[in-house]
Coordinates of C-alpha atoms and ligand atoms in Angstrom, one line a residue:
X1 CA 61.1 133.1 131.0
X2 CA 62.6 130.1 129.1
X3 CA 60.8 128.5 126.0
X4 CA 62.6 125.3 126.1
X5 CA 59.9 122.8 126.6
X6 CA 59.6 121.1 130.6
X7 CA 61.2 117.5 131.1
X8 CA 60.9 116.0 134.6
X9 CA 61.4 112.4 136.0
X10 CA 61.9 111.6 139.0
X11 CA 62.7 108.2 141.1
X12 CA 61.8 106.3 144.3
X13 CA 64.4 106.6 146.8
X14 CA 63.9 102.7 147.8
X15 CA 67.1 101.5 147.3
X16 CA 69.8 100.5 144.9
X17 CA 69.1 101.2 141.2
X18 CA 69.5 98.4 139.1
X19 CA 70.3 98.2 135.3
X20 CA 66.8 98.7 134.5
X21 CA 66.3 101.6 135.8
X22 CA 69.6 103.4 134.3
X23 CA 68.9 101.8 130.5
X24 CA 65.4 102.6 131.1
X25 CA 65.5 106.0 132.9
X26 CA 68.4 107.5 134.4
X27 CA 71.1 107.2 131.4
X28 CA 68.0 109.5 129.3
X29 CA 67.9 111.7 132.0
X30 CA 71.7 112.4 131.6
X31 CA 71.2 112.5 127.3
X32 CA 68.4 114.5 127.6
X33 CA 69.9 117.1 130.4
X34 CA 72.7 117.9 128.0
X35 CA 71.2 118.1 124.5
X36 CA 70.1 121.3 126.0
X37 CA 67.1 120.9 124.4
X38 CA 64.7 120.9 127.2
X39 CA 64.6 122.7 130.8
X40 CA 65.0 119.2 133.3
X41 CA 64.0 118.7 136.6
X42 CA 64.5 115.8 138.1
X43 CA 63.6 114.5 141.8
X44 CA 63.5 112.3 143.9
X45 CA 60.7 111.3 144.9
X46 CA 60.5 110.2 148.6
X47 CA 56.8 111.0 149.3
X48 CA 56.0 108.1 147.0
X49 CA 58.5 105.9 148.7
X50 CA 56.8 106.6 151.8
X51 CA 53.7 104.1 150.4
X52 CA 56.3 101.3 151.4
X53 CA 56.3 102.2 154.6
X54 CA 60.2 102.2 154.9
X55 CA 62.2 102.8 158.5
X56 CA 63.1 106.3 158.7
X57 CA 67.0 105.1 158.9
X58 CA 66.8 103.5 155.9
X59 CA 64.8 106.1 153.7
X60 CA 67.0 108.8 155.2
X61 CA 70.0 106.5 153.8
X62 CA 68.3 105.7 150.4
X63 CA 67.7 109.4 149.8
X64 CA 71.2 110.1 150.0
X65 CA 72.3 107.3 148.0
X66 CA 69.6 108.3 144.7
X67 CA 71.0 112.0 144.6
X68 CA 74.8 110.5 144.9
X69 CA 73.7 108.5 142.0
X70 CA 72.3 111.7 140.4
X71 CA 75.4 113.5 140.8
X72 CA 77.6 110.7 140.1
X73 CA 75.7 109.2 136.3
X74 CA 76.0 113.0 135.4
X75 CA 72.8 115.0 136.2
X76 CA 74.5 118.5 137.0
X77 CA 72.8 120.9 139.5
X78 CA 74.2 123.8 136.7
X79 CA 72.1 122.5 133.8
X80 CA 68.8 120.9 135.5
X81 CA 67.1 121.6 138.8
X82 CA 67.9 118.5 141.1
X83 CA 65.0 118.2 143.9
X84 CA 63.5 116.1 146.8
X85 CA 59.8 115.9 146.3
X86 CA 58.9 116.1 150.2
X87 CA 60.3 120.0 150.2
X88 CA 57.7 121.0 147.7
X89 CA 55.1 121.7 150.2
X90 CA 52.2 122.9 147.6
X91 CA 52.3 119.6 145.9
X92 CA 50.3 118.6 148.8
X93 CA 47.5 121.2 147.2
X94 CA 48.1 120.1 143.9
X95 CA 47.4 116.7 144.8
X96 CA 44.2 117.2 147.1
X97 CA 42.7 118.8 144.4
X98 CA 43.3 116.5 141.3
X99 CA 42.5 113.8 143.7
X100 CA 39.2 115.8 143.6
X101 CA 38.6 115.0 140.1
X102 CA 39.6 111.4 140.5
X103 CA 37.4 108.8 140.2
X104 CA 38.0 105.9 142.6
X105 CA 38.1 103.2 140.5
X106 CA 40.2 104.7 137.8
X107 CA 42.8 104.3 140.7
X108 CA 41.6 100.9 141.5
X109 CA 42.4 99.5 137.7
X110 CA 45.6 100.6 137.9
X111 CA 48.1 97.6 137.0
X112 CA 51.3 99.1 139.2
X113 CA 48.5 99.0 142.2
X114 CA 47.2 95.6 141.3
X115 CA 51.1 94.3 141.5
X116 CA 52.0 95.8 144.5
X117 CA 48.7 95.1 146.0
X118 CA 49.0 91.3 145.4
X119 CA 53.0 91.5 146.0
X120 CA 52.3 90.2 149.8
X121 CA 50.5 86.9 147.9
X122 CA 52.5 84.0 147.0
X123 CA 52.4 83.4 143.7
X124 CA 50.0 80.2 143.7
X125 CA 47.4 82.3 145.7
X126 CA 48.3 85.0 143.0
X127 CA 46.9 83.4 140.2
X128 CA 43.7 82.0 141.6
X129 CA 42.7 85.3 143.3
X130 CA 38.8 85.8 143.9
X131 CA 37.2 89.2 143.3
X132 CA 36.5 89.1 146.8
X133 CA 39.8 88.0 148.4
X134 CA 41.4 91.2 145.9
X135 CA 38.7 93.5 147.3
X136 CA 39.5 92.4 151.1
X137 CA 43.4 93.2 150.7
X138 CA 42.4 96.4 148.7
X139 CA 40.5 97.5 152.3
X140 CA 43.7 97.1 154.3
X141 CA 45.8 98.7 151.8
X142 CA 47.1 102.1 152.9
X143 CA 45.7 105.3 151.1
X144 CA 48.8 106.4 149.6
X145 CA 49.5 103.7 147.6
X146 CA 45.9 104.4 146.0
X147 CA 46.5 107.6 145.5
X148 CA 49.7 107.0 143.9
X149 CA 49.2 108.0 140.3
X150 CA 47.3 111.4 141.6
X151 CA 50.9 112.4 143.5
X152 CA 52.5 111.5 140.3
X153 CA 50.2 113.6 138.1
X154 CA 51.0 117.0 140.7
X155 CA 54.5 116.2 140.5
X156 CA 54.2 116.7 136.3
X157 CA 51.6 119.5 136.4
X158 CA 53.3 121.2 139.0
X159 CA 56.2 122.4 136.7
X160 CA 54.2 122.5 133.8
X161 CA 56.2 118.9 132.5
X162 CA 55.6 118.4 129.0
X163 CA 57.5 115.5 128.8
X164 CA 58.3 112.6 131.1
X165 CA 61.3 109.8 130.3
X166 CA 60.3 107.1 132.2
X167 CA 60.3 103.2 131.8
X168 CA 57.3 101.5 130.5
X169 CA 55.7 100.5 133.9
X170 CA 55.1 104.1 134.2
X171 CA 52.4 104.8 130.9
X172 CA 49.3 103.9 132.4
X173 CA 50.1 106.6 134.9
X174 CA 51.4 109.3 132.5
X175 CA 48.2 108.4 130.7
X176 CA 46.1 109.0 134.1
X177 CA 48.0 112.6 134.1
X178 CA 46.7 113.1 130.7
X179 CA 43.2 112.4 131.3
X180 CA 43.6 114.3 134.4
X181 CA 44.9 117.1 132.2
X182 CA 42.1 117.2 129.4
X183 CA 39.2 117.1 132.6
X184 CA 40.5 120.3 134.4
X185 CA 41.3 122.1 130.9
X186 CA 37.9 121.3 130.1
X187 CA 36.1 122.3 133.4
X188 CA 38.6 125.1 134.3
X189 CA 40.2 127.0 131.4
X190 CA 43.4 125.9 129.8
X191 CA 46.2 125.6 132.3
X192 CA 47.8 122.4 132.1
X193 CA 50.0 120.6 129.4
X194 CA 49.3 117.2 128.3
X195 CA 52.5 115.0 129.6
X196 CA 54.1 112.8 127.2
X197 CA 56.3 109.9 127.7
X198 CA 59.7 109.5 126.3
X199 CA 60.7 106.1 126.4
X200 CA 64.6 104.4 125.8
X201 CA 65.1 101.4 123.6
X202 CA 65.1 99.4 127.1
X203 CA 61.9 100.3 128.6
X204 CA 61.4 97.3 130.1
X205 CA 64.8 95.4 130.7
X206 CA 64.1 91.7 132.1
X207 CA 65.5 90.0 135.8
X208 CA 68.7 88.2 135.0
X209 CA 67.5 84.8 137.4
X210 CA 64.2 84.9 135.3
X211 CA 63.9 86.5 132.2
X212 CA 59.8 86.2 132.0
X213 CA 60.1 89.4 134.8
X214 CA 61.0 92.8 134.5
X215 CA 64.2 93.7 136.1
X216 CA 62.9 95.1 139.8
X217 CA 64.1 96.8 143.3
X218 CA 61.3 94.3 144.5
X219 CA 63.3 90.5 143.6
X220 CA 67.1 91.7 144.2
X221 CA 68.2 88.4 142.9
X222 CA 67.6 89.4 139.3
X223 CA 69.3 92.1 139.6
X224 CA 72.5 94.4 138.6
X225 CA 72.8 97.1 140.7
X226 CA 75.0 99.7 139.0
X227 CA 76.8 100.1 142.1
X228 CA 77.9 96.3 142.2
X229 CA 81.1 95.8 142.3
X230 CA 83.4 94.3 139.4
X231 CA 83.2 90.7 141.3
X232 CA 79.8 91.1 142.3
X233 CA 78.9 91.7 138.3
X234 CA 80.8 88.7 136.6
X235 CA 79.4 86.6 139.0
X236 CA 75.8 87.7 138.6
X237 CA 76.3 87.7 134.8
X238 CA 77.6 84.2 135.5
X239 CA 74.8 83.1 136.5
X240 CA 72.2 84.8 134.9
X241 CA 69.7 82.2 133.4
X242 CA 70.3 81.5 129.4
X243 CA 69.1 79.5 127.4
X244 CA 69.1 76.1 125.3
X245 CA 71.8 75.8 122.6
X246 CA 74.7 78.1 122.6
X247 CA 74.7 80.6 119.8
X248 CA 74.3 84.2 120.9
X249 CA 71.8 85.1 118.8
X250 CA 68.4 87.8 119.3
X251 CA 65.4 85.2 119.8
X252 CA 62.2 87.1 123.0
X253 CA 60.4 84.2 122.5
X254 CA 63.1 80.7 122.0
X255 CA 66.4 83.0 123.8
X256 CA 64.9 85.6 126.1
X257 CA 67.9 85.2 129.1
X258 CA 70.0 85.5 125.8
X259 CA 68.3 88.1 124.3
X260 CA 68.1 90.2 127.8
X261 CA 72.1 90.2 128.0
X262 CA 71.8 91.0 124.1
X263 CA 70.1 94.2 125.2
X264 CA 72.3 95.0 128.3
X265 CA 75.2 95.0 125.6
X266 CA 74.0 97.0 122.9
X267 CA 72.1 99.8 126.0
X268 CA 75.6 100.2 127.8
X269 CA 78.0 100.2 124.3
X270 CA 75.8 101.8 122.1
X271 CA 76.6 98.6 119.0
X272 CA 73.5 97.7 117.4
X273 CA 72.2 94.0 118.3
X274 CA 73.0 92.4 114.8
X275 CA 76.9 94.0 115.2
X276 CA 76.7 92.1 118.5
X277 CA 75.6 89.1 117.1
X278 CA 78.3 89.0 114.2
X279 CA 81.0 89.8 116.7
X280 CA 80.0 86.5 119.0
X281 CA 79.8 84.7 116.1
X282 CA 80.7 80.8 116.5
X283 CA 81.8 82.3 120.2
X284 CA 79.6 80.1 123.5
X285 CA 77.5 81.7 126.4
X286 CA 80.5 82.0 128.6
X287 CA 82.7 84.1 126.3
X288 CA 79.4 86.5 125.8
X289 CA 79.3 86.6 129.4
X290 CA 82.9 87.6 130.2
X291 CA 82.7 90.0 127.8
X292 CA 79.3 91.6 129.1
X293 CA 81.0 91.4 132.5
X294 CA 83.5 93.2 131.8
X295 CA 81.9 95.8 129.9
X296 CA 79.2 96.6 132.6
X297 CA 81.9 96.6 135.1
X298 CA 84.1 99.4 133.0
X299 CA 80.5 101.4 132.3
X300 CA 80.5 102.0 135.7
X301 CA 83.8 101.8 137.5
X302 CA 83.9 105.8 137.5
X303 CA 80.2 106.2 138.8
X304 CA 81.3 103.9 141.7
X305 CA 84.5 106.1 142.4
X306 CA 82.4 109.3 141.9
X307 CA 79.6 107.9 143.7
X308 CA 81.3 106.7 146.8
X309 CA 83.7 110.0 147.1
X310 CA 79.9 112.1 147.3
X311 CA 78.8 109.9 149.9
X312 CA 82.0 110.8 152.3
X313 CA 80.3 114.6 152.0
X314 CA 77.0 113.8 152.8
X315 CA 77.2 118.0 153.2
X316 CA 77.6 118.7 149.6
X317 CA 74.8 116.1 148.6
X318 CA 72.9 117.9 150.8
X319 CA 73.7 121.8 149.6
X320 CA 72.8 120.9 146.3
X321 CA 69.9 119.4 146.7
X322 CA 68.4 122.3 149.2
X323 CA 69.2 124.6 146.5
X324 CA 67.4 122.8 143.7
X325 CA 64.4 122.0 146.2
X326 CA 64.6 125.5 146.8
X327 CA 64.2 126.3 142.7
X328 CA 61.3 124.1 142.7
X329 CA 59.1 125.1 145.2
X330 CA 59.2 128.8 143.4
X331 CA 57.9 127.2 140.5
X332 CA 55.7 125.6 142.6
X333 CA 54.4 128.8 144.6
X334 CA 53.8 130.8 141.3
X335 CA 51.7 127.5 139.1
X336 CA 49.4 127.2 142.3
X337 CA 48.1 130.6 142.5
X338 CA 47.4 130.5 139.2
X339 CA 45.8 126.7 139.7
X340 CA 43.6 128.2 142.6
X341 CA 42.8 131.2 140.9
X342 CA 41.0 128.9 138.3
X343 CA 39.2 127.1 140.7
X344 CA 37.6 129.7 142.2
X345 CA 40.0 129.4 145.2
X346 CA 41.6 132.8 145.3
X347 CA 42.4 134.5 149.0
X348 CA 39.3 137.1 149.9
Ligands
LIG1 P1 61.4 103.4 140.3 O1 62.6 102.8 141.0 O2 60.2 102.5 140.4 O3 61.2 104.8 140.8 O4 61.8 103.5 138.8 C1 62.6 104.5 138.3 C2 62.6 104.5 136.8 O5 63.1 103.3 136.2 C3 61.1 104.6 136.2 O6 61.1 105.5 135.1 C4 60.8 103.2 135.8 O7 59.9 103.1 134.7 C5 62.2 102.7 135.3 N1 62.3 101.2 135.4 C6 62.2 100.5 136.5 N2 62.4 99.2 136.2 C7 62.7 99.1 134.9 C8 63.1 98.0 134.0 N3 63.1 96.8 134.4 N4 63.3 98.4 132.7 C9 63.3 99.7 132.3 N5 63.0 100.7 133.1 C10 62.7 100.4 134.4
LIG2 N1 56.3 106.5 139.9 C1 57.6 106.7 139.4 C2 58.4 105.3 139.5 O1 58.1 104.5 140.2 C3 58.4 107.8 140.1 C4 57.7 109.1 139.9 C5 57.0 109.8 140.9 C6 57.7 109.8 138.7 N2 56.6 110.9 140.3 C7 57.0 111.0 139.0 C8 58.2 109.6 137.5 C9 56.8 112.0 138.0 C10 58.0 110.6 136.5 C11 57.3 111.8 136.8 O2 59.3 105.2 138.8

């Protein structure tokens, strides 16, 4: 049995990851595999994908694509178990029964919900919402986008996760997951951890066409997918909204399209943001630019080569990822027994 303490993540298979998500998420995952420190699972997590109700083509395509980019930023099948959430077929218990112990409204409070739910508004009607008008969409919402959180809380508890790198959209749930935690501990006998989060210094990198919005899969136009290519990059760092004046300099509140690309710099080279500062010294926006350009385009001109060789062998994506799946649900099969056992749910 290994002591290393449990470290799982996992992502939404709903299309091209962005900057955000790597400085946020993925580039931990890769740290945190190989410090050694910890035994990581990581997944992707196409159940909760399904709330967007995708077309099968493209969710069978997206799949494919996260676990290239798995296998391609550095997550190795030797050091962590690399899973799809849908072949873990217990989670499905897991969930029914913390949903058991979920209050509605608890789910209803939920800011990721409230954003998604009020995503199909425009923004005018947005911001003069009625209680009533929110409570009408919240009817025709489906289920699973309700029950979100609980299908995140399994996919921790399942494995025993003790600690959860995420971005910062995702505390409220890992704080759900706790509470969740501390209620069946309490009713049930110890026999879950309490998740924590482990967060980057870019939990919450901004959209480069608006930096008042957090860098999303949901408003492509603000963002940098890492897969971009080199041309694709300098012009969308082109672009990207700055500021008044002209001095690269670390300002949220007066420079926050400056300060964004400030933070894009020091998460891919590793400077700190005042070295960054001093070396753009007296230089304008457009030299800073060029330079970030470049620098995002070198960061990932492997990944792309890696990334796009492991999509010509869809076969290999898909060997791996059985036998990691495979790994998982084991876990899985042996933490439910003892879940049901607790509950008074044991076979007679
Ligand atoms: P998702 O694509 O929603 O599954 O997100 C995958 C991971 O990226 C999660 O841990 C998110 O919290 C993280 N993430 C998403 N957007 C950002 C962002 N703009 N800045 C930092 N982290 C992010
Ligand atoms: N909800 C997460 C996101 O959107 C993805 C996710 C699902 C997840 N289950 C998880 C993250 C469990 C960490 C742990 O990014």
């Amino acid at each position: 049995m290994s002591v290393k303490p449990v470290l799982i993540s996992g992502i939404q298979p709903t299309g091209r990851l962005h900057l955000g998500n790597y400085l946020g998420a993925l580039k931990n995952f890769v740290e945190l595999q190989n410090s050694g420190k910890y035994q990581c699972y990581f997944f992707i997590a196409d159940l909760h994908a399904l709330t967007e109700n995708p077309a099968a083509e493209d969710l069978r395509k997206n799949i494919y694509s996260l676990a290239a980019d798995f296998l391609a930023v550095g997550l190795d099948p030797k050091k962590s178990i690399i899973f799809q959430q849908s072949q873990i077929k217990f989670l499905q218990d897991l969930k029914w029964i913390l949903s058991t112990l979920t209050p509605v409204s608890e789910l209803l409070r939920m800011t990721a919900f409230k954003e998604k739910v009020l995503q199909a508004l425009k923004p005018s009607e947005r911001e003069k919402i009625t209680k009533e008008k929110f409570d009408e969409i919240v009817e025709q919402t489906n289920f699973g986008l309700i029950e979100y959180p609980v299908l995140m809380a399994a996919d921790i508890l399942m494995y025993d996760g003790q600690l959860v790198p995420v971005g910062n959209d995702q505390l409220q749930h890992l704080e759900f997951a706790r509470t969740l935690v501390r209620k069946f501990n309490r009713k049930f006998g110890q026999t879950f951890i309490e998740p924590k989060a482990l967060m980057t210094s870019t939990p919450r990198l901004m959209s480069l066409d608006d930096p008042s919005k957090k860098m999303s899969k949901s408003r492509p136009t603000g963002c940098l997918f890492i897969d971009d290519e080199s041309k694709t990059i300098e012009e969308k760092i082109k672009s990207a909204v700055t500021d008044s004046g002209s001095e690269v300099r670390y300002d949220e509140k007066e420079k926050p399209g400056i300060s964004n690309l400030l933070v894009i710099m020091s998460g891919l080279s590793g400077q700190p943001i005042t070295a960054i500062e001093k070396e753009f010294a007296g230089a304008n926006y457009g030299k800073f630019k060029q330079s970030l350009a470049n620098l995002v385009s070198d960061h990932f001109a492997i990944f792309r080569k890696k990334k796009a060789a492991l999509l010509q062998k869809p076969a290999g994506i898909k060997k791996i990822i059985d036998a990691g799946s495979k790994k998982a649900a084991k876990v899985a099969a042996k933490k439910i027994i003892e879940i049901k056992e607790k509950l008074g749910l044991q076979k007679i």
